[in-house]
PDB file of C-alpha atoms in Angstrom:
ATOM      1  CA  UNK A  28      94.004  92.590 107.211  1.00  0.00           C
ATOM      2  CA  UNK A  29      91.166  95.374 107.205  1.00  0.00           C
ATOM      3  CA  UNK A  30      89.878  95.758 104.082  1.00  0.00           C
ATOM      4  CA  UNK A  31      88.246  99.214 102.265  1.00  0.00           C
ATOM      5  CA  UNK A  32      84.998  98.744 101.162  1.00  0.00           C
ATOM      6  CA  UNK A  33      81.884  99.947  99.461  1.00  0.00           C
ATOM      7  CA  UNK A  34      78.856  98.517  99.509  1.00  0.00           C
ATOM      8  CA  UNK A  35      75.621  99.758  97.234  1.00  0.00           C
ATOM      9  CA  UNK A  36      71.776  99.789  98.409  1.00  0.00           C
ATOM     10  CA  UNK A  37      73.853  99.892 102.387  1.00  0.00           C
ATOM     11  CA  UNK A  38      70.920 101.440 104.218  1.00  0.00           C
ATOM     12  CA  UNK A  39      68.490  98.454 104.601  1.00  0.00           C
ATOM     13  CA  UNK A  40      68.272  95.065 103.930  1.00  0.00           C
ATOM     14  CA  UNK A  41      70.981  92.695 102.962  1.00  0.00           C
ATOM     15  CA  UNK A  42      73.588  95.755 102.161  1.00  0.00           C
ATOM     16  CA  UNK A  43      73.068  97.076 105.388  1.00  0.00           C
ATOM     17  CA  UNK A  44      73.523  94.008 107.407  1.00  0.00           C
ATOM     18  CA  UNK A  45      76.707  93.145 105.312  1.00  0.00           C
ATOM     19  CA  UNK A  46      77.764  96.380 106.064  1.00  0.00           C
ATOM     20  CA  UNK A  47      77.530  95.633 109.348  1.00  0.00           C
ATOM     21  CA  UNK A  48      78.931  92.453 109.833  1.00  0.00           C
ATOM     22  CA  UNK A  49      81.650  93.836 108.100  1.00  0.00           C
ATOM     23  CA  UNK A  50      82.527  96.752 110.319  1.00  0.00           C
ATOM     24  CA  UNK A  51      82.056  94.231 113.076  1.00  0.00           C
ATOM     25  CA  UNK A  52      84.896  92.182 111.600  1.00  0.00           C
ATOM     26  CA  UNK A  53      86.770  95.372 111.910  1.00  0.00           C
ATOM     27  CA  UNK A  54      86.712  96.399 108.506  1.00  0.00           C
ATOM     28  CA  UNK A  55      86.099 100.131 107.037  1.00  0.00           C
ATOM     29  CA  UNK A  56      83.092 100.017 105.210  1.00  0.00           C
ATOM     30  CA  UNK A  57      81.822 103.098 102.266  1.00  0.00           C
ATOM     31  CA  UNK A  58      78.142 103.494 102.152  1.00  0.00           C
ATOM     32  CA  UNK A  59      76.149 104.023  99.317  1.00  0.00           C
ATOM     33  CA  UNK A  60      72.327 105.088  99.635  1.00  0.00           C
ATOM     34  CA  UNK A  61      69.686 107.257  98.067  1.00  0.00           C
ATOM     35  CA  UNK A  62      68.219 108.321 100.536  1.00  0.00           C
ATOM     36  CA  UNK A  63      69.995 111.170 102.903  1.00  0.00           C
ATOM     37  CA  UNK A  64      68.369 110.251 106.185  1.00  0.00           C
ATOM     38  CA  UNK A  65      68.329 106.383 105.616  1.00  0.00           C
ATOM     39  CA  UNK A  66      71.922 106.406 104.791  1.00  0.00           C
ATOM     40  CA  UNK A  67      72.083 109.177 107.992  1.00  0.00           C
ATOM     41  CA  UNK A  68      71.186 106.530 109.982  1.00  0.00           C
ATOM     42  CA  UNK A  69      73.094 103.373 108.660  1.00  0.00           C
ATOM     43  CA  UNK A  70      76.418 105.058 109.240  1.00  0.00           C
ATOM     44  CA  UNK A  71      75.213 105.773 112.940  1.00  0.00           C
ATOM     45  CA  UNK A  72      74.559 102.171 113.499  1.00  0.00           C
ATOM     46  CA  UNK A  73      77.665 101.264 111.850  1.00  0.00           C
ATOM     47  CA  UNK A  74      79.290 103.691 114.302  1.00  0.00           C
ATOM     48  CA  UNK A  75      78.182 102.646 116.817  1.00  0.00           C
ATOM     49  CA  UNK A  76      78.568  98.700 116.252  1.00  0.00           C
ATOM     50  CA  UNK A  77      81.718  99.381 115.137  1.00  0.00           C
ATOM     51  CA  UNK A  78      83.572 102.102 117.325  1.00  0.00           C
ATOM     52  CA  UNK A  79      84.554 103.286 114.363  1.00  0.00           C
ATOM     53  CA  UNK A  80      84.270 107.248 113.366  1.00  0.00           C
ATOM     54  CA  UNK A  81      85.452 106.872 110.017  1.00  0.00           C
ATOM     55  CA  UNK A  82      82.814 105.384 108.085  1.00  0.00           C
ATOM     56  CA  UNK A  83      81.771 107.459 105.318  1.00  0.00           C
ATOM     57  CA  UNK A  84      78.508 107.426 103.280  1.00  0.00           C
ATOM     58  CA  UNK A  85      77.932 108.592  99.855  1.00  0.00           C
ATOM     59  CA  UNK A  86      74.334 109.642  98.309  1.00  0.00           C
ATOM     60  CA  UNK A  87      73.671 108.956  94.608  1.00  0.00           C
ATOM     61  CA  UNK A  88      70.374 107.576  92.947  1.00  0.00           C
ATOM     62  CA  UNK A  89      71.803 104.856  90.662  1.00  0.00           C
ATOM     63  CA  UNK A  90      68.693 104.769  88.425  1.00  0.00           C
ATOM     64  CA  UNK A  91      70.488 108.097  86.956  1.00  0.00           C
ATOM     65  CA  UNK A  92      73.576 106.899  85.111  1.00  0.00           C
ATOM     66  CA  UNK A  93      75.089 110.734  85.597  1.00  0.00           C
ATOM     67  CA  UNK A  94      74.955 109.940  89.315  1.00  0.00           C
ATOM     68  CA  UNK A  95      76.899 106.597  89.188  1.00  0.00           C
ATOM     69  CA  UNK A  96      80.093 108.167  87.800  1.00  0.00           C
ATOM     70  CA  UNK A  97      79.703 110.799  90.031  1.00  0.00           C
ATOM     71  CA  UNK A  98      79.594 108.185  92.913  1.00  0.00           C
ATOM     72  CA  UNK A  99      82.792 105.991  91.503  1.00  0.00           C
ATOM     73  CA  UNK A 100      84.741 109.960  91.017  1.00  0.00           C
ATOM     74  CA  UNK A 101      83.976 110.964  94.729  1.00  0.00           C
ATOM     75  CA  UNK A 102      85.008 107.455  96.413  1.00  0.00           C
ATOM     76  CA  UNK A 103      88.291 107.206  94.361  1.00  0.00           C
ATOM     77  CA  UNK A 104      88.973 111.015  94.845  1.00  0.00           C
ATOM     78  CA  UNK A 105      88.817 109.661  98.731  1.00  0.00           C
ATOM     79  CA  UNK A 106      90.270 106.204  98.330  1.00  0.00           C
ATOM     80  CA  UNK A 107      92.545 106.096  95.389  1.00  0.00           C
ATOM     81  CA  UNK A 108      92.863 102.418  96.378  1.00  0.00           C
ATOM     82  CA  UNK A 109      90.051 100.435  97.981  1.00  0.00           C
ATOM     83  CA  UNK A 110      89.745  96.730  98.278  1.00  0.00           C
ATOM     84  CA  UNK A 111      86.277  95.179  97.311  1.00  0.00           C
ATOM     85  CA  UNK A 112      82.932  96.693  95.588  1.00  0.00           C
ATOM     86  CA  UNK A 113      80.001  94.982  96.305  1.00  0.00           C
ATOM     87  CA  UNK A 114      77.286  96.203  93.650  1.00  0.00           C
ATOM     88  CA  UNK A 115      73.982  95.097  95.813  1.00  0.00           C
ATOM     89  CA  UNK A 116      71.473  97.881  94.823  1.00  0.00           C
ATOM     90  CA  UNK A 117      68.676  96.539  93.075  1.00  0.00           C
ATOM     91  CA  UNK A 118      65.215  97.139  92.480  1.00  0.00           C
ATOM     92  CA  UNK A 119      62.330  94.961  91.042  1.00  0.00           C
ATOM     93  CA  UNK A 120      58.524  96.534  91.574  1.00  0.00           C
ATOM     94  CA  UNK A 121      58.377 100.279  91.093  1.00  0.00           C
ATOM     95  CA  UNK A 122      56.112 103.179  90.181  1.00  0.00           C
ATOM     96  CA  UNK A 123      57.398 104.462  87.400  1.00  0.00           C
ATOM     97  CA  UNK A 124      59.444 101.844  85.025  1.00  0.00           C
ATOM     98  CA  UNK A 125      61.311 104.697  82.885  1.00  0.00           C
ATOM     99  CA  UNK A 126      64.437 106.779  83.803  1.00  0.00           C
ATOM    100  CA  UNK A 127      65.009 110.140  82.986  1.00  0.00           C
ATOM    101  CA  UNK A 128      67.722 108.528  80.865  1.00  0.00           C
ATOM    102  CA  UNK A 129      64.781 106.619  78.789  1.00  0.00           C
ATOM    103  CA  UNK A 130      66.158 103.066  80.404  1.00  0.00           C
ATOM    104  CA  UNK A 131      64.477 100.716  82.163  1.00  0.00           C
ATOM    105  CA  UNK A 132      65.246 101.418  85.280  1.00  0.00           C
ATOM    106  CA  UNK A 133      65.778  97.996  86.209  1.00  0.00           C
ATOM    107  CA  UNK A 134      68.471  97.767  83.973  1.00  0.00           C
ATOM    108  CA  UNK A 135      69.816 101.059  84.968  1.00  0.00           C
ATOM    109  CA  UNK A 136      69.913 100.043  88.929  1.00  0.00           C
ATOM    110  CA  UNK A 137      70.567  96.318  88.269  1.00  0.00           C
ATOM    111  CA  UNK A 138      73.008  95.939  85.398  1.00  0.00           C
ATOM    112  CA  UNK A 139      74.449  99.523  84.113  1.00  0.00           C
ATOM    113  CA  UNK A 140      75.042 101.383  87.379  1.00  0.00           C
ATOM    114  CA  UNK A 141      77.350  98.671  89.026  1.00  0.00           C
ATOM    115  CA  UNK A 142      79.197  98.123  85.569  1.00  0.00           C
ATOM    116  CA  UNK A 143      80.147 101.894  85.915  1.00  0.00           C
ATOM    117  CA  UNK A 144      81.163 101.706  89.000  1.00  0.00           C
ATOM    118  CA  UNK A 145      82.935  98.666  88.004  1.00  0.00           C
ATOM    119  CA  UNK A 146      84.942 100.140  85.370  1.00  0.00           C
ATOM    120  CA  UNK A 147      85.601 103.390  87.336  1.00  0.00           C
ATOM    121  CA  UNK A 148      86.644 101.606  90.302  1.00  0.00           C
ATOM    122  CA  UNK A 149      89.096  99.104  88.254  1.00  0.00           C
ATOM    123  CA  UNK A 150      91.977 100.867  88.854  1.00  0.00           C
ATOM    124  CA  UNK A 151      91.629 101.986  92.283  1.00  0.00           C
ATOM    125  CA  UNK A 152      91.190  98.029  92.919  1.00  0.00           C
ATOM    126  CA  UNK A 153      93.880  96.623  91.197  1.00  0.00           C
ATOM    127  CA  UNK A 154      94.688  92.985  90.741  1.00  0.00           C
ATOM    128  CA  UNK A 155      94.524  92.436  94.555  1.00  0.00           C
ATOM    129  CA  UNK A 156      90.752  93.187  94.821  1.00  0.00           C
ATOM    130  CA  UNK A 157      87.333  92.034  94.548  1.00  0.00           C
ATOM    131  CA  UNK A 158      83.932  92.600  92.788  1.00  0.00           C
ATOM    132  CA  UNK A 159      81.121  91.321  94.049  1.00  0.00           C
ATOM    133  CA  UNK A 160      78.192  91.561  91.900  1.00  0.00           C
ATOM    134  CA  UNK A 161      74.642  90.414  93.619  1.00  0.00           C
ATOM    135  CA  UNK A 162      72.458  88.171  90.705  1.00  0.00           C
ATOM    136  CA  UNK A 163      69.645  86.414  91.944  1.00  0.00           C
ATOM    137  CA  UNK A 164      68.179  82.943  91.012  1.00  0.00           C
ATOM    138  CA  UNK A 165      65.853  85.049  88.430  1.00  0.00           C
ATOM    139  CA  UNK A 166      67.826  85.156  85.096  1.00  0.00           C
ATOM    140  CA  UNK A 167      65.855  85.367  81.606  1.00  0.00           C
ATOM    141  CA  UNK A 168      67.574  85.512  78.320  1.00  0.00           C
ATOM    142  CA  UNK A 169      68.421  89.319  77.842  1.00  0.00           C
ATOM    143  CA  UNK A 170      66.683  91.702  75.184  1.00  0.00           C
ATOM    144  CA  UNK A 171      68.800  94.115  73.956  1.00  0.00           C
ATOM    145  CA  UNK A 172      65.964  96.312  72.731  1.00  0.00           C
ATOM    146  CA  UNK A 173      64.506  96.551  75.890  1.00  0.00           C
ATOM    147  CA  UNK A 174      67.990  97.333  77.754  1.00  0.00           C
ATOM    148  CA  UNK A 175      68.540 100.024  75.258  1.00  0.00           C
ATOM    149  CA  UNK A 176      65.115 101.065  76.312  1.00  0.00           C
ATOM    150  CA  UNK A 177      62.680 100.577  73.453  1.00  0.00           C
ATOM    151  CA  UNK A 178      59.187  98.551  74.600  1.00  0.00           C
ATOM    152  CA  UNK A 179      57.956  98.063  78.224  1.00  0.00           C
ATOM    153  CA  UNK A 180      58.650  94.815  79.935  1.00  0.00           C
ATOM    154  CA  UNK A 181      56.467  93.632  83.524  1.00  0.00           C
ATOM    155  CA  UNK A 182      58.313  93.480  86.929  1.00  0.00           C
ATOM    156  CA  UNK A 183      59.472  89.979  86.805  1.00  0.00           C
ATOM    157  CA  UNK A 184      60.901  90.049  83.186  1.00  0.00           C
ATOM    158  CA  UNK A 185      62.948  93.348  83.818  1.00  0.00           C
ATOM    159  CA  UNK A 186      64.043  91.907  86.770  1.00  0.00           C
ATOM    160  CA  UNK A 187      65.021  88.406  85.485  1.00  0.00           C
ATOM    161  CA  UNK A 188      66.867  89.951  82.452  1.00  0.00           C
ATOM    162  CA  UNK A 189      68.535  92.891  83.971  1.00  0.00           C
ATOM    163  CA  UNK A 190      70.466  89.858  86.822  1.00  0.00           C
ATOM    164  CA  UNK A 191      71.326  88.119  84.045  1.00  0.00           C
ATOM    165  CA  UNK A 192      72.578  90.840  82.172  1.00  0.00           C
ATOM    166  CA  UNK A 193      74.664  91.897  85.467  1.00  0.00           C
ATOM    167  CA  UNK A 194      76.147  88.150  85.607  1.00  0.00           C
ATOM    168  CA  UNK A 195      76.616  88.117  81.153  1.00  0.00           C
ATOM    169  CA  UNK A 196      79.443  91.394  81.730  1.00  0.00           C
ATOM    170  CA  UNK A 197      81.084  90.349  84.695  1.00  0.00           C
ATOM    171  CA  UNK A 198      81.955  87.258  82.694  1.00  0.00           C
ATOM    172  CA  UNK A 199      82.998  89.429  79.988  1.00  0.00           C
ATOM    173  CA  UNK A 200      84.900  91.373  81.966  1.00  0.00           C
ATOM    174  CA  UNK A 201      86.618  89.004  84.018  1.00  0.00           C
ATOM    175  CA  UNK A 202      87.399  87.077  80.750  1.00  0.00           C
ATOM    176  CA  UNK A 203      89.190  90.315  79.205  1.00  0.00           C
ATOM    177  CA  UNK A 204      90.934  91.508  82.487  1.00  0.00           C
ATOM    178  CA  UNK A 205      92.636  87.868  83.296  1.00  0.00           C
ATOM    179  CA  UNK A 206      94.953  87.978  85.759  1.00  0.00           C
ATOM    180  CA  UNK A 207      95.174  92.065  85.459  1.00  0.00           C
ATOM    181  CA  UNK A 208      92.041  92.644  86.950  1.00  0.00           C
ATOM    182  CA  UNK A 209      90.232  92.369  90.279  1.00  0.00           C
ATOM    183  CA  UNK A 210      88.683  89.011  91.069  1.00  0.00           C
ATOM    184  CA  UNK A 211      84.859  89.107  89.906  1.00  0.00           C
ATOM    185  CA  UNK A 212      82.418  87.133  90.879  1.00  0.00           C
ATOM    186  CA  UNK A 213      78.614  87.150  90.422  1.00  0.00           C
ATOM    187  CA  UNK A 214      76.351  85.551  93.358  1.00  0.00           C
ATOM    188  CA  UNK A 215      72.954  84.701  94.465  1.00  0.00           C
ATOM    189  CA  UNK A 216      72.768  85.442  97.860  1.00  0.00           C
ATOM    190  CA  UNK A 217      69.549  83.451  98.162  1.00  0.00           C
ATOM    191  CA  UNK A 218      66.008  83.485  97.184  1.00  0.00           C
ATOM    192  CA  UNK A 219      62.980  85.419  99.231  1.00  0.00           C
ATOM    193  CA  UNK A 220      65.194  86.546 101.551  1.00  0.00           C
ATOM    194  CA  UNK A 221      63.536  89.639 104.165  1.00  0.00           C
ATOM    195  CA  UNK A 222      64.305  92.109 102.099  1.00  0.00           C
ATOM    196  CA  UNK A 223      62.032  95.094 101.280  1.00  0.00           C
ATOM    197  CA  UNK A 224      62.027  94.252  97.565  1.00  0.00           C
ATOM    198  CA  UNK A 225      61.104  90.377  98.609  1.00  0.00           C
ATOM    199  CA  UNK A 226      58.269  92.242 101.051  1.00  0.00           C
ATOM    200  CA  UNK A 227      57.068  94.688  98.248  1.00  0.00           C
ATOM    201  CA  UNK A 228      57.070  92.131  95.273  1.00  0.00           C
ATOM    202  CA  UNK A 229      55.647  88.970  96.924  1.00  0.00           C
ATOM    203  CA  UNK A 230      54.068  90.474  99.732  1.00  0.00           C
ATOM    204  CA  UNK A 231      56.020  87.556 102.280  1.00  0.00           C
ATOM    205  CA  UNK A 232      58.396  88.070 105.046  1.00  0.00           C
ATOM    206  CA  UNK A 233      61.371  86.075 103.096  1.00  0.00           C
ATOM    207  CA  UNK A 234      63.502  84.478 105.027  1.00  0.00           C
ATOM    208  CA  UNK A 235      66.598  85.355 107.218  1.00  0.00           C
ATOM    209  CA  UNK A 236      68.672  88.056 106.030  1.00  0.00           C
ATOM    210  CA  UNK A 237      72.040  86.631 107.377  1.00  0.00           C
ATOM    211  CA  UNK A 238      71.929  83.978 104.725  1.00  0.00           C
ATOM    212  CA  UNK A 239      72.507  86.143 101.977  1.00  0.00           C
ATOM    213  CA  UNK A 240      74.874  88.510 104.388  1.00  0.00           C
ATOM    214  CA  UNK A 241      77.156  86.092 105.561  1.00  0.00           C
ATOM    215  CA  UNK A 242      78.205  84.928 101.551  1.00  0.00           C
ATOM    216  CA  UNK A 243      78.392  88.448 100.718  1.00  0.00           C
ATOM    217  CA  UNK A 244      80.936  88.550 103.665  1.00  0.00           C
ATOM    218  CA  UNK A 245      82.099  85.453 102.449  1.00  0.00           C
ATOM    219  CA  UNK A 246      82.744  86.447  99.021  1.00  0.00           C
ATOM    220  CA  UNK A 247      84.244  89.654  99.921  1.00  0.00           C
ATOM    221  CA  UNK A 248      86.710  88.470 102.366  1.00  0.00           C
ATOM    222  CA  UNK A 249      87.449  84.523 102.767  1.00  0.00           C
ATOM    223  CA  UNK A 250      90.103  82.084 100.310  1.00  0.00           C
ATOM    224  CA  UNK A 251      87.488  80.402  99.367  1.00  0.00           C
ATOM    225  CA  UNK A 252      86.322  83.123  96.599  1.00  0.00           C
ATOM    226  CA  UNK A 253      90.600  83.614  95.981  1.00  0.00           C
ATOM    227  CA  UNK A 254      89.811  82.006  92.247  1.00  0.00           C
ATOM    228  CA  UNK A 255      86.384  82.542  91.960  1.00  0.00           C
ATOM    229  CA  UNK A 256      86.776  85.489  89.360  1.00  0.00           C
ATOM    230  CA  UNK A 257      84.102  84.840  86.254  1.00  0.00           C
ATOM    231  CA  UNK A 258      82.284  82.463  88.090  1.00  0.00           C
ATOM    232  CA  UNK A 259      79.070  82.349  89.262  1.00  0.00           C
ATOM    233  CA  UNK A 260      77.856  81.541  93.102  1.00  0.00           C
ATOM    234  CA  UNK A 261      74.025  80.056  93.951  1.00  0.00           C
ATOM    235  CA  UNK A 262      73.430  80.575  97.665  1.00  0.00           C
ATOM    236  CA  UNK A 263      70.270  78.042  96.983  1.00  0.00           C
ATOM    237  CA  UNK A 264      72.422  74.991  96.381  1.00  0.00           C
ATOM    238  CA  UNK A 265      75.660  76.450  98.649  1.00  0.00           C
ATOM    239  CA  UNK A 266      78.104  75.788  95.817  1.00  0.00           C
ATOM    240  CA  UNK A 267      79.563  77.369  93.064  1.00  0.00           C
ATOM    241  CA  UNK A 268      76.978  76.272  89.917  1.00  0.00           C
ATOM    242  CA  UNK A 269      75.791  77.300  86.211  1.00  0.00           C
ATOM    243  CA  UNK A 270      73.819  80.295  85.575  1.00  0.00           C
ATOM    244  CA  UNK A 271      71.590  80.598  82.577  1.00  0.00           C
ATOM    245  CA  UNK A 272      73.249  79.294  79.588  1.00  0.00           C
ATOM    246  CA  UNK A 273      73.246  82.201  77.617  1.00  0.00           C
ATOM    247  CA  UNK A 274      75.794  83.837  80.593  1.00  0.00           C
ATOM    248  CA  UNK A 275      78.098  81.141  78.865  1.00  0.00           C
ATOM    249  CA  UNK A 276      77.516  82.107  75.714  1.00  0.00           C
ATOM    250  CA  UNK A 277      80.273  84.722  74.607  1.00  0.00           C
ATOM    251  CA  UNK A 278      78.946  86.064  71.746  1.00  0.00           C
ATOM    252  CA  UNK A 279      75.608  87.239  73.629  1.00  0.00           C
ATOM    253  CA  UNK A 280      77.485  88.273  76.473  1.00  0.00           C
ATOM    254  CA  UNK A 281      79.531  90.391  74.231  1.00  0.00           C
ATOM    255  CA  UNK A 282      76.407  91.908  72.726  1.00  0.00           C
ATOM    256  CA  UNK A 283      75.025  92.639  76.430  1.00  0.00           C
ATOM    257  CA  UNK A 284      78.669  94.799  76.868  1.00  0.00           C
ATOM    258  CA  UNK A 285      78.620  96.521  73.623  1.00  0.00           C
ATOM    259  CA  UNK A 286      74.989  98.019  73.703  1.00  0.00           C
ATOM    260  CA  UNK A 287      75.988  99.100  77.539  1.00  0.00           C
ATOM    261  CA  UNK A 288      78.831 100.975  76.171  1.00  0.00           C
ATOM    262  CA  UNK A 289      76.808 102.378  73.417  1.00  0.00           C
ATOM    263  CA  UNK A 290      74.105 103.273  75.990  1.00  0.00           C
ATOM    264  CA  UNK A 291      77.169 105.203  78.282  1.00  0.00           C
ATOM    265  CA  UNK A 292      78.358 106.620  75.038  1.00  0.00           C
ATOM    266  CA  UNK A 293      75.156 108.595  74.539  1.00  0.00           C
ATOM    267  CA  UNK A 294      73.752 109.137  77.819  1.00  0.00           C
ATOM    268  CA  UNK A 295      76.907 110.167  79.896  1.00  0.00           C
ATOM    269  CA  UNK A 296      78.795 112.295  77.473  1.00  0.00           C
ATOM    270  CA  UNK A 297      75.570 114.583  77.329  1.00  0.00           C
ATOM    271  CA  UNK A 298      75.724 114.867  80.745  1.00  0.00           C
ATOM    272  CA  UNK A 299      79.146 116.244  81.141  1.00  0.00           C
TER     273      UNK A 299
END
């Protein structure tokens, strides 16, 4: 069955080549990028790979919260139903470490931005659907100051906290949607993979990008990931495992939701 789906951070590295193994499996496939020409050129390639005229592309910078919504409002106003999200943007090393928001912006890319999109997208889903949320293997117990955006935390840190933020509300809300909700799972598609972030951060080549594309693919498409909602997949040990304990702790968890929605509370309804 082909499946509708968007795909975040789509015009390079892992997101792009899910995208296109995707298309290739004959599935229509949304792109997300922030830059015009990069994304310009992903849905070429995806045109051409795929034969297929109707891919569409979207352009928001996710490190501005504003622009999120506005990304989840234009895809449903296209797609009032779609079948998976996968929320793969992320950053780790940048220039500047503050939003215009007055976030981290590792948070904002890596934990708020996809829960948006999440809850926008919830209904356009529906029980039938899937969210894939990318972690990584870097989780570190989650300050709440600094996700709010008070003090200044180094590369690795923001990083660390901000995927295991991302993994502590998908468990949340999985846990509150049950069987209402899409299927949610978080997943590591592997560590040092060729991606520019892996390049930029740790100045390596990483290693083969189709290891974290094909369980993206995997998790947005196959049985396998049928049950998998709240649950949490490591590409490094190729099973379904435990991520940092305090993911399984529901009153932190709970904590990491509530100062997101205060955070939303403030920052989007001064920007409508």
């Amino acid at each position: 069955m082909r499946k509708t789906i968007l795909i975040t951070g789509a015009t390079d590295g892992i997101g792009l080549n899910t995208a296109k193994r995707l298309a290739q499996l004959g599935h229509r496939v949304l792109l997300h990028g922030r830059s015009e020409s990069k994304l310009r050129q992903a849905r070429a390639d995806i045109q051409e790979i795929s034969n297929d005229e109707s891919v569409q592309s979207y352009l928001a910078d996710l490190s501005h919260l504003s622009q999120a919504e506005r990304l989840a409002g234009d895809v449903v106003a296209d797609h009032p139903n779609i079948d998976v999200l996968i929320n793969n943007a992320g950053v780790f090393a940048v220039n500047e470490s503050r939003t215009d928001d007055g976030l981290d912006v590792r948070f904002a890319v890596n934990t708020i931005a996809p829960y948006i999109l999440a809850k926008r997208l919830i209904p356009a889903l529906g029980s039938d659907g899937r969210i894939v949320n990318v972690s990584s293997a870097a989780q570190a117990p989650v300050n709440l100051s600094a996700l709010s955006g008070t003090g200044k935390l180094s590369d690795g840190d923001a990083y660390a906290q901000s995927k295991l933020a991302l993994i502590m509300w998908t468990n949340q809300m999985a846990a509150s949607l049950g069987n209402d909700g899409p299927m949610m799972v978080s997943v590591n598609p592997g560590s040092l993979l060729a991606s520019k972030m892996v390049k930029r951060a740790f100045g390596i080549d990483g290693k083969d990008l189709s290891i974290g594309s094909d369980i993206l693919v995997r998790a947005a498409t196959s049985q396998e990931f049928d049950k998998a909602s709240g649950r949490y997949y490591d590409n490094d040990s190729l099973r379904f495992g435990q991520p940092h304990h305090d993911a399984l702790n529901d009153e932190k968890s709970a904590a990491v939701v509530q100062t997101m929605d205060v955070i939303l509370d403030e920052i989007l309804a001064a920007s409508r």
